[in-house]
PDB file of C-alpha atoms in Angstrom:
ATOM      1  CA  UNK Y1131     -18.528  -2.714  14.033  1.00 74.00           C
ATOM      2  CA  UNK Y1132     -17.314  -5.897  12.396  1.00 83.00           C
ATOM      3  CA  UNK Y1133     -14.632  -6.624  14.999  1.00 80.00           C
ATOM      4  CA  UNK Y1134     -17.265  -7.084  17.735  1.00 81.00           C
ATOM      5  CA  UNK Y1135     -19.195  -9.614  15.663  1.00 90.00           C
ATOM      6  CA  UNK Y1136     -16.114 -11.622  14.681  1.00 92.00           C
ATOM      7  CA  UNK Y1137     -15.369 -12.889  18.209  1.00 90.00           C
ATOM      8  CA  UNK Y1138     -18.922 -14.184  18.627  1.00 93.00           C
ATOM      9  CA  UNK Y1139     -18.839 -15.829  15.195  1.00 94.00           C
ATOM     10  CA  UNK Y1140     -15.507 -17.514  15.992  1.00 94.00           C
ATOM     11  CA  UNK Y1141     -17.034 -19.080  19.098  1.00 94.00           C
ATOM     12  CA  UNK Y1142     -20.020 -20.333  17.083  1.00 94.00           C
ATOM     13  CA  UNK Y1143     -17.749 -21.790  14.381  1.00 94.00           C
ATOM     14  CA  UNK Y1144     -15.607 -23.535  17.012  1.00 95.00           C
ATOM     15  CA  UNK Y1145     -18.646 -25.091  18.668  1.00 95.00           C
ATOM     16  CA  UNK Y1146     -20.013 -26.173  15.275  1.00 95.00           C
ATOM     17  CA  UNK Y1147     -16.551 -27.487  14.274  1.00 94.00           C
ATOM     18  CA  UNK Y1148     -16.844 -25.570  10.999  1.00 93.00           C
ATOM     19  CA  UNK Y1149     -13.216 -25.372   9.817  1.00 94.00           C
ATOM     20  CA  UNK Y1150     -13.853 -23.278   6.704  1.00 92.00           C
ATOM     21  CA  UNK Y1151     -15.818 -20.664   8.653  1.00 94.00           C
ATOM     22  CA  UNK Y1152     -13.214 -20.638  11.401  1.00 95.00           C
ATOM     23  CA  UNK Y1153     -10.305 -20.105   8.950  1.00 95.00           C
ATOM     24  CA  UNK Y1154     -12.039 -17.147   7.322  1.00 94.00           C
ATOM     25  CA  UNK Y1155     -13.012 -15.561  10.632  1.00 95.00           C
ATOM     26  CA  UNK Y1156      -9.517 -15.933  12.052  1.00 95.00           C
ATOM     27  CA  UNK Y1157      -8.061 -14.312   8.932  1.00 95.00           C
ATOM     28  CA  UNK Y1158     -10.408 -11.341   9.407  1.00 94.00           C
ATOM     29  CA  UNK Y1159      -9.549 -11.050  13.098  1.00 94.00           C
ATOM     30  CA  UNK Y1160      -5.808 -11.184  12.374  1.00 94.00           C
ATOM     31  CA  UNK Y1161      -6.070  -8.474   9.712  1.00 93.00           C
ATOM     32  CA  UNK Y1162      -8.119  -6.210  11.998  1.00 91.00           C
ATOM     33  CA  UNK Y1163      -5.708  -6.700  14.910  1.00 89.00           C
ATOM     34  CA  UNK Y1164      -2.789  -5.919  12.620  1.00 90.00           C
ATOM     35  CA  UNK Y1165      -4.490  -2.705  11.486  1.00 87.00           C
ATOM     36  CA  UNK Y1166      -5.130  -1.659  15.099  1.00 85.00           C
ATOM     37  CA  UNK Y1167      -1.518  -2.180  16.123  1.00 85.00           C
ATOM     38  CA  UNK Y1168       0.111  -0.542  13.092  1.00 81.00           C
ATOM     39  CA  UNK Y1169       2.373   2.429  13.676  1.00 71.00           C
ATOM     40  CA  UNK Y1170       0.387   5.640  13.669  1.00 70.00           C
ATOM     41  CA  UNK Y1171      -2.966   3.858  13.936  1.00 63.00           C
ATOM     42  CA  UNK Y1172      -5.529   5.299  16.305  1.00 66.00           C
ATOM     43  CA  UNK Y1173      -6.987   3.169  19.110  1.00 66.00           C
ATOM     44  CA  UNK Y1174     -10.143   2.274  17.178  1.00 75.00           C
ATOM     45  CA  UNK Y1175     -10.417   1.674  13.452  1.00 81.00           C
ATOM     46  CA  UNK Y1176     -13.406   3.024  11.580  1.00 82.00           C
ATOM     47  CA  UNK Y1177     -16.016   0.909   9.869  1.00 81.00           C
ATOM     48  CA  UNK Y1178     -14.818   2.285   6.517  1.00 80.00           C
ATOM     49  CA  UNK Y1179     -11.293   1.038   7.278  1.00 83.00           C
ATOM     50  CA  UNK Y1180     -12.690  -2.348   8.255  1.00 87.00           C
ATOM     51  CA  UNK Y1181     -14.458  -2.597   4.893  1.00 85.00           C
ATOM     52  CA  UNK Y1182     -11.234  -1.743   3.053  1.00 85.00           C
ATOM     53  CA  UNK Y1183      -9.400  -4.448   4.997  1.00 90.00           C
ATOM     54  CA  UNK Y1184     -12.060  -7.034   4.125  1.00 91.00           C
ATOM     55  CA  UNK Y1185     -11.928  -6.068   0.444  1.00 88.00           C
ATOM     56  CA  UNK Y1186      -8.153  -6.445   0.520  1.00 91.00           C
ATOM     57  CA  UNK Y1187      -8.485  -9.911   2.059  1.00 94.00           C
ATOM     58  CA  UNK Y1188     -10.907 -10.955  -0.677  1.00 92.00           C
ATOM     59  CA  UNK Y1189      -8.643  -9.561  -3.397  1.00 90.00           C
ATOM     60  CA  UNK Y1190      -5.668 -11.509  -2.016  1.00 95.00           C
ATOM     61  CA  UNK Y1191      -7.681 -14.714  -1.911  1.00 95.00           C
ATOM     62  CA  UNK Y1192      -9.057 -14.235  -5.426  1.00 93.00           C
ATOM     63  CA  UNK Y1193      -5.534 -13.785  -6.772  1.00 95.00           C
ATOM     64  CA  UNK Y1194      -4.357 -16.908  -4.940  1.00 96.00           C
ATOM     65  CA  UNK Y1195      -7.395 -18.867  -6.126  1.00 96.00           C
ATOM     66  CA  UNK Y1196      -6.693 -17.888  -9.739  1.00 95.00           C
ATOM     67  CA  UNK Y1197      -3.103 -19.092  -9.425  1.00 97.00           C
ATOM     68  CA  UNK Y1198      -4.187 -22.380  -7.843  1.00 96.00           C
ATOM     69  CA  UNK Y1199      -6.823 -22.917 -10.511  1.00 96.00           C
ATOM     70  CA  UNK Y1200      -4.306 -22.330 -13.319  1.00 96.00           C
ATOM     71  CA  UNK Y1201      -1.982 -24.875 -11.699  1.00 96.00           C
ATOM     72  CA  UNK Y1202      -4.792 -27.429 -11.270  1.00 95.00           C
ATOM     73  CA  UNK Y1203      -4.548 -27.340  -7.457  1.00 96.00           C
ATOM     74  CA  UNK Y1204      -8.252 -27.799  -6.792  1.00 95.00           C
ATOM     75  CA  UNK Y1205      -7.664 -28.548  -3.095  1.00 95.00           C
ATOM     76  CA  UNK Y1206      -5.983 -25.184  -2.455  1.00 96.00           C
ATOM     77  CA  UNK Y1207      -8.396 -23.374  -4.784  1.00 96.00           C
ATOM     78  CA  UNK Y1208     -11.323 -24.704  -2.739  1.00 96.00           C
ATOM     79  CA  UNK Y1209      -9.793 -23.411   0.530  1.00 95.00           C
ATOM     80  CA  UNK Y1210      -9.464 -19.897  -0.921  1.00 96.00           C
ATOM     81  CA  UNK Y1211     -13.040 -19.942  -2.258  1.00 96.00           C
ATOM     82  CA  UNK Y1212     -14.396 -21.025   1.138  1.00 95.00           C
ATOM     83  CA  UNK Y1213     -12.582 -18.149   2.856  1.00 95.00           C
ATOM     84  CA  UNK Y1214     -13.866 -15.650   0.255  1.00 94.00           C
ATOM     85  CA  UNK Y1215     -17.393 -16.827   1.011  1.00 94.00           C
ATOM     86  CA  UNK Y1216     -16.897 -16.283   4.765  1.00 94.00           C
ATOM     87  CA  UNK Y1217     -15.367 -12.816   4.332  1.00 93.00           C
ATOM     88  CA  UNK Y1218     -18.147 -11.771   1.927  1.00 90.00           C
ATOM     89  CA  UNK Y1219     -20.687 -12.281   4.727  1.00 91.00           C
ATOM     90  CA  UNK Y1220     -19.321  -9.179   6.457  1.00 90.00           C
ATOM     91  CA  UNK Y1221     -19.310  -6.900   3.389  1.00 86.00           C
ATOM     92  CA  UNK Y1222     -22.331  -4.940   2.180  1.00 83.00           C
ATOM     93  CA  UNK Y1223     -24.149  -6.394  -0.811  1.00 84.00           C
ATOM     94  CA  UNK Y1224     -22.051  -5.850  -3.929  1.00 83.00           C
ATOM     95  CA  UNK Y1225     -23.699  -3.786  -6.666  1.00 87.00           C
ATOM     96  CA  UNK Y1226     -24.074  -5.248 -10.139  1.00 88.00           C
ATOM     97  CA  UNK Y1227     -22.442  -3.678 -13.195  1.00 89.00           C
ATOM     98  CA  UNK Y1228     -25.519  -1.667 -14.245  1.00 91.00           C
ATOM     99  CA  UNK Y1229     -25.859  -0.080 -10.787  1.00 91.00           C
ATOM    100  CA  UNK Y1230     -22.149   0.784 -10.706  1.00 90.00           C
ATOM    101  CA  UNK Y1231     -22.368   2.319 -14.210  1.00 91.00           C
ATOM    102  CA  UNK Y1232     -25.282   4.530 -13.113  1.00 92.00           C
ATOM    103  CA  UNK Y1233     -23.413   5.799 -10.042  1.00 92.00           C
ATOM    104  CA  UNK Y1234     -20.247   6.461 -12.052  1.00 91.00           C
ATOM    105  CA  UNK Y1235     -22.246   8.344 -14.703  1.00 90.00           C
ATOM    106  CA  UNK Y1236     -23.498  10.650 -11.929  1.00 91.00           C
ATOM    107  CA  UNK Y1237     -19.969  11.079 -10.565  1.00 90.00           C
ATOM    108  CA  UNK Y1238     -18.657  11.995 -14.040  1.00 88.00           C
ATOM    109  CA  UNK Y1239     -21.431  14.592 -14.405  1.00 90.00           C
ATOM    110  CA  UNK Y1240     -20.752  16.086 -10.959  1.00 89.00           C
ATOM    111  CA  UNK Y1241     -17.008  16.282 -11.537  1.00 87.00           C
ATOM    112  CA  UNK Y1242     -17.329  17.850 -14.980  1.00 86.00           C
ATOM    113  CA  UNK Y1243     -14.785  15.374 -16.341  1.00 83.00           C
ATOM    114  CA  UNK Y1244     -14.474  15.256 -20.117  1.00 83.00           C
ATOM    115  CA  UNK Y1245     -11.454  13.096 -20.923  1.00 84.00           C
ATOM    116  CA  UNK Y1246      -9.165  10.369 -19.596  1.00 85.00           C
ATOM    117  CA  UNK Y1247      -6.973  13.140 -18.165  1.00 87.00           C
ATOM    118  CA  UNK Y1248      -9.647  13.623 -15.492  1.00 86.00           C
ATOM    119  CA  UNK Y1249      -9.598   9.948 -14.499  1.00 87.00           C
ATOM    120  CA  UNK Y1250      -7.792  10.521 -11.187  1.00 89.00           C
ATOM    121  CA  UNK Y1251     -10.382  13.020  -9.993  1.00 89.00           C
ATOM    122  CA  UNK Y1252     -13.279  10.782 -11.073  1.00 88.00           C
ATOM    123  CA  UNK Y1253     -11.714   7.651  -9.529  1.00 90.00           C
ATOM    124  CA  UNK Y1254     -11.347   9.406  -6.177  1.00 89.00           C
ATOM    125  CA  UNK Y1255     -14.988  10.446  -6.145  1.00 89.00           C
ATOM    126  CA  UNK Y1256     -16.189   7.070  -7.471  1.00 89.00           C
ATOM    127  CA  UNK Y1257     -14.202   5.091  -4.891  1.00 86.00           C
ATOM    128  CA  UNK Y1258     -15.697   7.232  -2.138  1.00 85.00           C
ATOM    129  CA  UNK Y1259     -19.244   6.797  -3.471  1.00 86.00           C
ATOM    130  CA  UNK Y1260     -18.864   3.039  -3.971  1.00 85.00           C
ATOM    131  CA  UNK Y1261     -16.768   2.194  -0.896  1.00 77.00           C
ATOM    132  CA  UNK Y1262     -17.323  -1.452  -0.021  1.00 75.00           C
ATOM    133  CA  UNK Y1263     -20.052  -1.875  -2.634  1.00 83.00           C
ATOM    134  CA  UNK Y1264     -18.023  -2.612  -5.774  1.00 83.00           C
ATOM    135  CA  UNK Y1265     -14.655  -4.031  -6.789  1.00 80.00           C
ATOM    136  CA  UNK Y1266     -11.935  -1.491  -7.585  1.00 82.00           C
ATOM    137  CA  UNK Y1267     -11.115  -3.149 -10.921  1.00 84.00           C
ATOM    138  CA  UNK Y1268     -14.726  -2.856 -12.035  1.00 88.00           C
ATOM    139  CA  UNK Y1269     -14.860   0.803 -11.006  1.00 89.00           C
ATOM    140  CA  UNK Y1270     -11.663   1.621 -12.928  1.00 89.00           C
ATOM    141  CA  UNK Y1271     -12.870  -0.274 -15.997  1.00 90.00           C
ATOM    142  CA  UNK Y1272     -16.199   1.589 -16.108  1.00 91.00           C
ATOM    143  CA  UNK Y1273     -14.559   4.994 -15.497  1.00 89.00           C
ATOM    144  CA  UNK Y1274     -12.226   4.349 -18.456  1.00 89.00           C
ATOM    145  CA  UNK Y1275     -15.210   3.458 -20.643  1.00 88.00           C
ATOM    146  CA  UNK Y1276     -17.121   6.595 -19.648  1.00 85.00           C
ATOM    147  CA  UNK Y1277     -14.158   8.930 -20.159  1.00 85.00           C
ATOM    148  CA  UNK Y1278     -12.581   7.195 -23.147  1.00 78.00           C
TER     149      UNK Y1278
END
């Protein structure tokens, strides 16, 4: 479980006085604690839920980084990029486009989808098969190509 590792990594980052690492780790810890204390949440969160939380954190930081870059705020852009790097350490290796296309082709075959009308069914299966291994935008883009 990621939450167990985070506390140890925070201690290491504090001892090493690594501010970038510490910021990213604290963001992860805060998000996981928030998920644990949400209304209706069970006592323990699953590893799959942890991966979704980490992906959400990366997505938020990428969006912020893009805004900062467009406004020529290199200082703030750099902070976001450093945090993305830290959070990525706890995600499984991301698949490249060719690997994602191959998996989605299999999913389309299994589902029997023939047109864009079947996109919802295919997206559900593809997201399950690629959980934590590929970006949602990339998955949606490839599914559209395959069904379109």
